[in-house]
Amino acid sequence: MKKSLFLFVSIAVSLFCFTSNTFAVDGWASMDGGTTGGEGGTVVEVNNVDDFTYYAEDTHQDPYIIYVNGNITLSNNVRVRGNKTIIGRPGSHISGNLKCYREEESNNIFRYLDIDNYNEVGDGDCISIDSANHIWVDHCTFTDGGDGNVDIKNGADYITISWCKFQYTRDSGHNYTNLIGHSDDNGSTDRDHLLVTVHHNWYSTMCKERMPRVRFGQVHVYNNYYSDLLTGGYCIGVGVEAHIRVESNYFDDVYDPWKDYYTGNGADGHIGWNTDNIFNECTVPTWATNEYATIFVPPYAYTLDNGADVPAIVQNGAGADGNDSNLPHWAFGPYGDFDRSGLVDTNDLAQFAAYWLETDCNQVFDADYDSDCNVNNYELSLLAENWKVTPPDTTPPAAPENLWAATDISTILLDWADNNEPDLTGYNLYRSTTSGSGYSKLNVSPLTDSNYTDSSFTYLTTYYYVVTAVDTSENESSNSVEAFAIADGNTSVFVQENAMGFCNVDGIVDTEEHSGYTGYGYADTENALGNGVDWKVSVPSAGTYYFAWRYANGSSDRGARLLINDVEEAASINFPATGGWEIWQYLEVPVSLTTAGIKNVRLEATGSSGLANTDYFRLTGTNPQIEICP
């Protein structure tokens, strides 16, 4: 078979020099000897599937630098056999699945590839990394991976995914982007492996889950931008024995920045995050303890960009068509603010003077506003215009915390914790009949108190509320955690998953497997005796209170007991079968409470099948309240 091999010395040398000079492997892929790909090997350029397959597969572990030019459509997995660097030329495209399988297919580099797997060829991923090590995936664009875009499993190690863009053109029901870790039962293979760095990636249009989802590994997630995602999903999945370090990312109006994916088969996952992660129109999940002080520290050097700068930096640089050059200083503030202090002043003059009348385009990049390779009077006028102009306040207040709702005969009462910003104006309260979207503002002007009485509702309608904080510059915070209520004439409080008063589930808060739930999801315990769900409420006086749950239970009954402050108040509660896991019913138990005060409520399985799936907990009686979990 004739190969499209271009061995002209001048071309080969120029290609090799380009490759060497632009490589800067970082993260976990740089450790334990580093990742070199096809460095020192033969340079080839391919434009058809036969040649591409030959150089990727049939050259075995011989080092090659393979440039892709044109469109290549694969009909099955192409095994990248090891010691390969595959680089996409501008305008090139690959459809199908590239696979690094087993240790001998290690030490590969993928850069500037535009790749899709819309037709779910081979394993269904765009790139599969299975049992291989030392893989660097950089500046690639991934579209419509049928199973995943880049999946890493079965003891794979020393992987870096950097400066990539992930996107979908359809909602396939499986828009799951990056899986790290094969399964909960794969600890014998994955434990002490799956060392992965994920940085400066853009998780964008219609991504829904696994950005990434992690089991077992030590995964460093930093400076990633999450935007325009499908609702109802999550960004980072914290699975069994995962250790995830999350630093200076930007979560832009996402449904759930990270989700508990511990399913009970082994030790809990761990996540730690720094204070520079930005949550725009979303909130920090409340279910996880921040283990940043004790989570693993990467052994490699890295530099964090400011979380607030991540959208501009990543949108400029990520993907196969990403720009490798840095952004000029005015991408982050006014022209002339070279030191990024927020003010153009005498501290910036020396830097500007150094650029003055310089004509080298590369030297004046950070001062040449009109891109004419000259810093002259035009730039000077911009500097003068911005001189000592105090920039507008664009920093919003923090999202209000501890929002909860209670109903009585004729009103829905909302309460939340006070914000303490010195420039706080007040609060806006929003209501919807759909969880997570469709909110309408209830107040005309900002509320000055951290409570509200809603009397403009429709009887027996389910409502969802969020509150925001507003400052004197009209900056508005992201939404609070959602509160939930049904006004039916009773004095009640309702506790949803991941909201105030929801303390723990011995399992997961599920959003995927079954439908028909209200709010964020439902509590799904592991199937074992003694597993349960915990809530925290309080009552102002002794008396009879009604403890109730909306639940689904499949085809067989399940038993439970009710513990209040560790005392068994109901020894045998039967949750009858509902006839299907998407058929929800309501069960209520009266309990005579002999004391007022805080009540730690636990519903606990009395059989090996665990509890029924629980949608929400409701307490009815004399003015109950929801309390903050420890």
XYZ file of C-alpha atoms in Angstrom:
630
model
C 0.000 0.000 0.000
C 1.365 3.404 -0.967
C 1.690 5.804 1.954
C 1.270 9.582 1.753
C 4.655 10.207 3.301
C 6.303 13.561 2.849
C 9.936 13.148 3.713
C 11.319 16.217 2.046
C 13.968 17.359 4.473
C 12.936 20.991 4.580
C 9.305 20.124 5.361
C 10.187 17.523 7.945
C 12.593 19.817 9.714
C 10.158 22.711 9.776
C 7.340 20.517 11.058
C 9.525 19.018 13.739
C 10.729 22.416 14.877
C 7.161 23.705 15.080
C 6.149 20.681 17.108
C 9.022 20.864 19.550
C 8.772 24.582 20.172
C 5.046 24.576 20.958
C 4.987 21.599 23.310
C 4.719 22.376 26.999
C 3.356 19.283 28.691
C 2.047 20.099 32.162
C -0.056 18.594 34.931
C 0.032 14.908 35.755
C 1.155 14.086 32.194
C 4.468 15.810 32.946
C 5.273 13.544 35.906
C 7.017 10.172 36.235
C 9.244 10.702 33.206
C 6.834 12.960 31.332
C 4.936 12.567 28.073
C 6.884 12.947 24.834
C 4.639 11.381 22.186
C 6.370 10.984 18.879
C 9.264 13.289 19.711
C 12.337 12.399 17.644
C 10.308 10.222 15.297
C 9.364 10.468 11.642
C 7.067 13.347 10.634
C 4.233 12.518 8.254
C 1.103 14.208 6.961
C -2.069 12.265 6.155
C -5.360 13.162 4.485
C -7.199 9.824 4.273
C -8.349 7.082 6.615
C -5.982 4.403 5.293
C -2.831 6.406 5.850
C -4.039 7.687 9.193
C -4.824 4.176 10.409
C -1.493 2.865 9.161
C 0.641 5.437 10.987
C -1.424 5.364 14.182
C -1.840 1.560 14.401
C 0.475 -0.391 12.145
C 3.691 1.342 13.131
C 3.223 -0.149 16.617
C 5.361 1.661 19.212
C 7.637 3.425 16.732
C 7.607 7.200 17.374
C 5.716 9.262 14.786
C 4.479 12.840 14.529
C 1.304 12.632 12.437
C -0.253 15.764 10.978
C -3.905 15.435 9.946
C -4.936 17.434 6.897
C -8.499 17.209 5.556
C -11.487 15.165 6.748
C -11.054 11.605 7.970
C -14.009 9.359 8.799
C -13.348 6.209 10.820
C -15.523 3.091 10.736
C -14.174 1.585 13.974
C -11.789 2.337 16.825
C -8.335 3.388 15.659
C -5.781 2.142 18.161
C -3.059 4.697 18.765
C -0.258 2.256 19.530
C 2.084 4.404 21.586
C 4.775 7.071 21.147
C 2.602 9.078 18.774
C 1.891 12.767 18.440
C -1.216 13.518 16.376
C -1.765 17.162 15.410
C -4.679 18.580 13.450
C -4.061 21.111 10.718
C -6.453 24.105 10.587
C -9.716 23.011 8.982
C -9.073 19.289 9.436
C -11.620 16.992 11.076
C -11.856 13.426 12.370
C -15.100 11.527 12.870
C -14.861 8.430 15.057
C -13.001 7.041 18.073
C -9.274 7.126 18.833
C -8.320 4.603 21.501
C -5.273 4.156 23.721
C -5.728 0.642 25.079
C -3.283 -1.159 27.381
C 0.101 -0.048 28.580
C 1.831 -0.484 25.229
C -0.415 2.254 23.809
C 0.923 4.864 26.202
C 2.919 8.077 25.707
C 0.607 9.715 23.175
C -0.103 13.363 22.481
C -3.241 14.711 20.779
C -3.284 18.390 19.821
C -5.429 20.702 17.733
C -7.815 17.921 16.720
C -11.398 18.710 15.761
C -13.146 15.417 16.396
C -16.706 14.129 16.719
C -18.327 10.746 17.220
C -21.920 11.558 16.361
C -22.422 8.067 14.919
C -20.995 6.339 18.015
C -18.269 4.507 16.098
C -16.281 1.907 18.061
C -16.454 2.513 21.812
C -18.553 5.614 21.187
C -16.055 8.105 22.640
C -13.993 10.625 20.734
C -10.868 9.542 22.623
C -10.805 6.484 24.914
C -7.904 6.117 27.364
C -8.079 2.611 28.807
C -5.205 1.144 30.853
C -2.698 3.464 29.135
C -0.497 6.083 30.773
C 1.169 9.378 29.906
C -1.410 10.918 27.594
C -1.680 14.629 26.843
C -4.859 15.942 25.167
C -4.484 19.630 24.366
C -6.296 22.276 22.316
C -8.833 19.872 20.864
C -12.517 20.409 20.061
C -14.810 17.497 20.913
C -18.360 17.307 19.594
C -21.100 14.727 20.172
C -19.138 11.914 21.755
C -21.828 9.237 21.792
C -20.654 7.578 25.003
C -18.249 10.258 26.211
C -15.899 12.771 24.685
C -12.749 11.727 26.558
C -13.144 8.773 28.942
C -10.322 7.562 31.203
C -10.526 4.225 33.011
C -9.047 0.868 34.029
C -5.939 2.109 35.790
C -4.987 4.775 33.262
C -2.443 7.175 34.702
C -0.606 10.462 34.220
C -3.165 12.179 31.999
C -3.623 15.889 31.252
C -6.622 17.354 29.411
C -5.946 21.024 28.741
C -7.336 23.875 26.675
C -10.051 21.736 25.038
C -13.619 22.614 24.101
C -16.456 20.147 24.671
C -19.828 20.580 23.013
C -22.904 18.822 21.617
C -25.280 19.559 18.772
C -28.145 17.462 20.174
C -29.541 16.196 23.442
C -28.949 12.471 23.004
C -29.885 11.673 26.591
C -26.233 10.796 27.179
C -24.372 14.096 26.937
C -21.786 12.833 29.417
C -18.409 14.367 28.714
C -15.480 12.981 30.756
C -15.663 9.786 32.805
C -12.690 9.046 35.055
C -12.942 5.584 36.612
C -14.645 2.542 35.117
C -17.096 1.559 37.883
C -17.564 1.506 41.647
C -16.462 -2.134 41.711
C -13.186 -1.546 39.846
C -11.090 -0.484 42.820
C -8.564 -3.296 42.428
C -7.609 -1.813 39.037
C -8.250 1.904 39.515
C -7.177 2.511 43.101
C -3.854 4.439 43.318
C -4.131 5.275 39.622
C -6.216 7.730 37.563
C -3.894 10.688 38.169
C -5.495 13.302 35.922
C -5.239 17.068 35.431
C -8.151 18.928 33.815
C -7.413 22.603 33.200
C -8.427 25.544 31.013
C -11.162 23.579 29.266
C -14.439 25.013 28.029
C -17.419 22.798 28.821
C -19.984 24.418 26.608
C -23.097 23.947 24.507
C -25.395 21.158 25.742
C -22.884 19.341 27.921
C -24.862 17.853 30.816
C -22.748 15.662 33.103
C -19.264 14.253 33.826
C -17.063 17.326 33.558
C -15.501 15.155 34.902
C -17.109 12.393 36.993
C -14.414 10.783 39.136
C -13.911 7.469 40.911
C -10.743 6.530 42.848
C -8.363 8.996 41.184
C -6.513 12.099 42.260
C -7.933 14.633 39.834
C -6.918 18.284 39.675
C -9.620 20.498 38.148
C -8.593 24.127 37.680
C -9.350 27.193 35.554
C -12.153 25.509 33.603
C -15.151 27.412 32.237
C -18.631 25.888 32.458
C -21.354 27.615 30.428
C -24.459 27.003 28.305
C -24.979 23.526 29.777
C -28.151 21.470 29.681
C -30.259 21.941 32.789
C -30.726 19.141 35.279
C -27.139 17.884 35.169
C -23.941 18.606 37.054
C -20.343 19.584 36.361
C -18.104 17.530 38.664
C -19.214 14.119 39.939
C -17.673 13.042 43.249
C -17.663 9.244 43.234
C -16.294 6.409 45.325
C -12.811 7.096 46.765
C -12.379 10.140 44.510
C -9.988 12.891 45.563
C -10.720 16.066 43.618
C -8.933 19.410 43.967
C -11.065 22.197 42.480
C -9.400 25.583 41.971
C -10.375 28.882 40.364
C -12.992 27.588 37.941
C -15.936 29.610 36.632
C -19.397 28.042 36.913
C -21.687 30.181 34.783
C -25.398 29.602 35.466
C -24.985 25.840 35.849
C -27.511 23.534 37.488
C -25.132 21.885 39.954
C -21.384 22.642 40.170
C -20.684 19.275 41.822
C -22.771 16.297 42.771
C -22.447 13.459 45.261
C -21.929 10.292 43.238
C -20.902 8.077 46.116
C -23.103 4.983 45.881
C -21.967 3.107 48.970
C -19.549 0.606 47.402
C -16.378 1.643 49.209
C -15.264 4.862 50.865
C -16.823 8.261 50.246
C -15.362 10.595 47.678
C -13.520 13.757 48.737
C -13.569 17.237 47.239
C -11.779 20.432 48.238
C -12.127 23.839 46.635
C -10.413 27.194 47.007
C -12.210 30.510 47.521
C -11.506 31.740 43.986
C -14.024 29.496 42.230
C -16.712 31.766 40.737
C -20.383 30.747 40.970
C -22.381 33.008 38.659
C -26.152 32.462 38.875
C -25.531 29.280 40.848
C -24.411 28.392 44.355
C -21.792 26.333 46.137
C -23.296 22.889 46.816
C -24.090 22.448 50.475
C -23.868 18.650 50.708
C -20.055 18.408 50.659
C -17.514 19.301 53.313
C -14.752 21.469 51.875
C -11.560 19.412 52.309
C -9.272 21.898 50.579
C -6.934 22.044 53.563
C -6.327 18.289 53.447
C -6.964 17.275 49.828
C -3.891 16.149 47.862
C -1.423 18.792 46.667
C -0.162 18.182 43.092
C 3.571 17.436 42.872
C 3.973 19.570 39.745
C 4.259 23.335 39.329
C 1.248 25.231 38.005
C -0.008 28.808 37.926
C -3.641 29.657 38.634
C -5.396 32.339 36.630
C -7.902 34.379 38.604
C -11.301 32.722 38.606
C -12.980 35.925 37.411
C -10.665 36.002 34.352
C -11.385 32.427 33.300
C -14.264 33.123 30.837
C -12.163 35.523 28.774
C -9.000 33.413 28.937
C -10.609 30.070 28.161
C -12.967 31.304 25.428
C -9.962 32.885 23.735
C -7.673 29.873 24.000
C -9.654 26.629 24.186
C -10.345 24.300 21.301
C -8.693 23.289 18.060
C -9.017 26.878 16.837
C -7.990 28.394 20.152
C -5.627 31.328 20.224
C -2.276 30.468 21.796
C -1.377 34.076 22.543
C -2.178 35.789 25.813
C -4.951 38.336 26.062
C -3.965 42.005 26.431
C -4.567 43.691 29.760
C -7.666 45.573 28.529
C -9.542 42.280 28.188
C -9.839 42.386 31.990
C -10.224 46.105 32.704
C -9.612 49.612 31.312
C -6.864 50.357 28.840
C -3.759 51.531 30.670
C -4.255 49.478 33.825
C -1.142 47.412 33.201
C -0.776 46.291 36.804
C -4.437 45.193 37.000
C -5.033 47.290 40.116
C -8.412 48.506 38.882
C -7.135 52.059 38.408
C -5.001 53.702 35.714
C -2.487 55.757 37.701
C 1.183 56.631 38.094
C 2.051 52.998 38.750
C 1.151 52.253 35.103
C 3.134 55.066 33.485
C 6.508 53.346 33.471
C 5.098 50.337 31.664
C 3.384 52.531 29.077
C 6.573 54.537 28.563
C 8.478 51.336 27.849
C 6.128 50.696 24.908
C 6.147 54.260 23.597
C 6.954 54.450 19.867
C 8.069 50.818 19.859
C 7.291 49.255 16.466
C 7.967 45.564 17.107
C 4.530 43.933 16.987
C 5.479 41.210 19.415
C 6.958 43.652 21.910
C 3.960 46.010 21.991
C 1.199 43.391 22.065
C -0.011 44.404 25.541
C -0.222 48.118 24.655
C -1.071 48.233 20.923
C -4.831 48.787 21.166
C -5.456 49.400 17.452
C -3.122 46.592 16.287
C -0.970 48.802 14.057
C 2.304 47.599 15.668
C 2.920 51.044 17.118
C 2.161 52.626 20.483
C 1.594 56.298 19.784
C -0.809 59.172 20.410
C -3.842 56.979 19.838
C -2.970 54.789 22.816
C -1.877 57.830 24.794
C -5.342 59.344 24.374
C -6.912 56.149 25.699
C -4.605 56.211 28.704
C -5.498 59.850 29.373
C -9.212 59.152 29.025
C -8.996 56.421 31.667
C -6.602 58.288 33.955
C -7.643 57.823 37.564
C -11.207 57.029 36.579
C -12.654 54.904 39.326
C -14.016 51.788 37.673
C -17.649 50.930 38.317
C -18.440 48.410 41.017
C -19.249 45.191 39.177
C -18.854 42.784 42.084
C -22.211 41.354 43.168
C -23.056 40.458 46.753
C -22.873 36.869 47.904
C -25.938 34.732 47.289
C -28.175 34.729 50.365
C -28.050 31.573 52.448
C -30.479 29.418 54.415
C -33.671 30.202 52.514
C -36.664 28.199 53.731
C -40.420 28.307 53.374
C -43.356 27.560 55.677
C -47.103 27.522 55.005
C -50.071 28.421 57.148
C -53.761 28.752 56.452
C -53.491 31.658 54.008
C -49.837 32.512 53.353
C -46.416 31.150 52.431
C -43.718 32.548 54.699
C -40.121 32.887 53.445
C -37.066 33.521 55.591
C -33.308 33.623 54.969
C -30.066 34.723 56.629
C -28.961 38.353 56.476
C -26.206 39.389 54.080
C -23.551 41.647 55.597
C -22.080 43.574 52.638
C -21.681 47.285 53.556
C -23.197 48.392 50.205
C -26.192 46.050 50.390
C -29.466 47.575 49.183
C -31.727 44.600 49.802
C -33.090 41.433 48.289
C -35.155 40.204 45.360
C -37.437 37.199 45.804
C -38.375 35.037 42.826
C -41.036 32.345 42.437
C -41.696 29.617 39.879
C -43.847 26.547 39.422
C -40.866 24.759 37.834
C -37.771 23.814 39.789
C -34.633 25.548 38.542
C -36.162 27.867 35.941
C -39.035 30.172 35.024
C -38.720 32.452 38.066
C -40.725 35.694 38.305
C -39.819 38.462 40.730
C -42.403 39.037 43.471
C -41.198 42.386 44.831
C -41.184 45.733 43.009
C -38.297 47.336 44.909
C -35.554 45.554 46.882
C -36.726 44.022 50.151
C -34.983 45.511 53.158
C -35.811 42.618 55.492
C -34.660 39.005 55.110
C -38.192 37.625 55.107
C -41.294 37.817 52.958
C -44.946 36.818 53.147
C -46.414 35.523 49.891
C -50.200 35.706 49.754
C -50.622 35.853 45.967
C -50.530 32.126 45.287
C -52.937 29.543 43.943
C -54.170 26.975 46.409
C -52.631 23.455 46.063
C -49.955 24.662 43.636
C -46.308 23.670 44.103
C -43.996 26.691 44.268
C -40.207 27.063 44.164
C -38.489 30.160 45.530
C -35.017 31.687 45.277
C -33.702 34.940 46.715
C -30.899 37.210 45.506
C -29.038 40.122 47.101
C -28.664 43.533 45.428
C -26.117 46.265 46.190
C -26.128 50.042 45.699
C -24.540 49.667 42.238
C -27.448 47.406 41.219
C -25.238 44.345 41.087
C -27.336 41.271 41.795
C -26.048 38.056 43.323
C -26.596 34.582 41.990
C -29.638 32.684 43.203
C -29.834 31.168 46.640
C -30.525 27.491 47.135
C -34.140 26.835 46.221
C -36.960 26.594 48.785
C -40.184 24.686 48.208
C -43.785 24.882 49.448
C -47.319 23.676 48.735
C -50.070 25.844 50.223
C -52.930 23.536 51.204
C -54.263 25.195 54.349
C -51.911 23.416 56.767
C -49.098 24.854 58.867
C -46.127 22.976 57.415
C -42.517 23.077 56.330
C -41.089 21.139 53.389
C -37.486 19.969 53.067
C -36.059 19.169 49.640
C -32.742 17.492 48.857
C -29.686 19.767 48.869
C -31.713 22.524 50.579
C -31.685 23.898 54.113
C -32.627 21.187 56.614
C -31.508 18.270 54.419
C -28.523 16.847 56.281
C -27.553 13.453 54.872
C -28.520 10.437 52.805
C -26.786 7.069 53.103
C -26.597 6.852 49.322
C -27.034 9.575 46.713
C -29.306 12.398 45.708
C -30.335 11.075 42.310
C -31.497 13.205 39.397
C -31.252 10.683 36.571
C -32.597 7.180 37.080
C -36.272 7.968 37.697
C -38.546 10.893 36.909
C -41.599 12.450 38.524
C -39.849 13.955 41.548
C -40.163 17.575 42.631
C -37.265 19.962 43.172
C -33.637 19.050 42.666
C -33.820 15.248 42.924
C -34.692 12.463 45.329
C -32.896 10.655 48.157
C -31.889 7.146 47.109
C -30.331 5.093 49.904
C -28.165 2.070 49.376
C -30.065 -1.194 49.760
C -29.015 -2.198 53.262
C -30.415 -2.444 56.753
C -29.906 0.726 58.779
C -29.380 3.123 55.877
C -31.435 6.287 56.057
C -31.990 9.973 55.457
C -31.498 12.816 57.977
C -33.234 16.184 58.308
C -33.170 18.979 60.891
C -36.198 20.966 62.060
C -37.502 22.590 65.237
C -40.866 22.976 66.971
C -41.894 25.792 69.363
C -43.969 23.610 71.668
C -44.819 20.052 72.553
C -47.777 18.401 70.861
C -48.796 16.170 67.996
C -46.926 16.696 64.741
C -47.324 14.920 61.432
C -44.192 13.559 59.736
C -44.767 12.858 56.053
C -42.847 11.825 52.949
C -43.505 11.750 49.242
C -41.966 8.488 48.040
C -41.766 5.875 45.281
C -41.289 2.202 46.032
C -41.434 -0.094 43.023
C -43.249 -3.394 43.425
C -42.674 -4.382 47.071
C -43.210 -2.835 50.498
C -40.278 -1.460 52.478
C -40.093 -0.890 56.218
C -38.572 1.979 58.193
C -38.372 3.425 61.652
C -38.418 7.070 62.724
C -35.740 8.394 65.063
C -35.931 11.867 66.623
C -32.835 13.035 68.456
C -31.660 9.401 68.381
C -34.828 8.181 70.135
C -37.096 5.775 68.292
C -40.515 7.421 67.976
C -42.041 5.029 65.454
C -40.650 1.494 65.326
C -42.460 0.173 62.277
C -43.485 2.359 59.347
C -44.555 0.493 56.233
C -44.004 2.179 52.880
C -46.324 0.252 50.549
C -45.328 -0.516 46.973
C -46.337 2.234 44.581
C -46.308 0.013 41.485
C -43.268 1.679 39.903
C -40.263 3.866 40.686
C -41.808 6.784 38.833
C -45.141 6.506 40.653
C -45.051 8.730 43.742
C -47.321 8.535 46.773
C -47.648 10.239 50.147
C -47.342 8.717 53.620
C -47.933 10.476 56.956
C -47.164 9.423 60.527
C -48.458 11.281 63.645
C -45.955 11.635 66.480
C -46.543 13.094 69.933
C -43.544 15.257 70.806
C -43.121 15.861 74.517
C -40.622 18.709 74.218
C -40.015 21.776 72.107
C -36.721 22.634 70.365
C -34.384 21.241 67.762
C -35.338 17.870 66.260
C -32.806 15.757 64.351
C -35.051 13.539 62.262
C -33.873 10.253 60.775
C -35.881 7.835 58.675
C -34.013 4.516 58.751
C -34.490 1.260 56.845
C -35.508 -1.797 58.877
C -34.884 -4.212 56.025
C -32.035 -5.189 53.722
C -33.669 -3.437 50.740
C -33.076 0.023 52.207
C -35.623 2.836 52.108
C -38.106 3.800 49.470
C -36.895 6.655 47.267
C -37.819 9.876 49.083
C -38.788 13.033 47.201
C -39.291 15.389 50.133
C -39.978 15.463 53.877
C -42.882 17.463 55.307
C -43.581 18.382 58.933
C -47.032 19.693 59.919
C -48.077 21.045 63.301
C -47.748 24.154 65.429
C -45.422 26.497 63.521
C -42.506 24.143 62.769
C -39.278 25.594 61.359
C -36.382 24.293 59.266
C -32.946 24.422 60.863
C -29.369 24.553 59.544
C -27.583 21.207 59.374
C -24.163 21.011 61.055
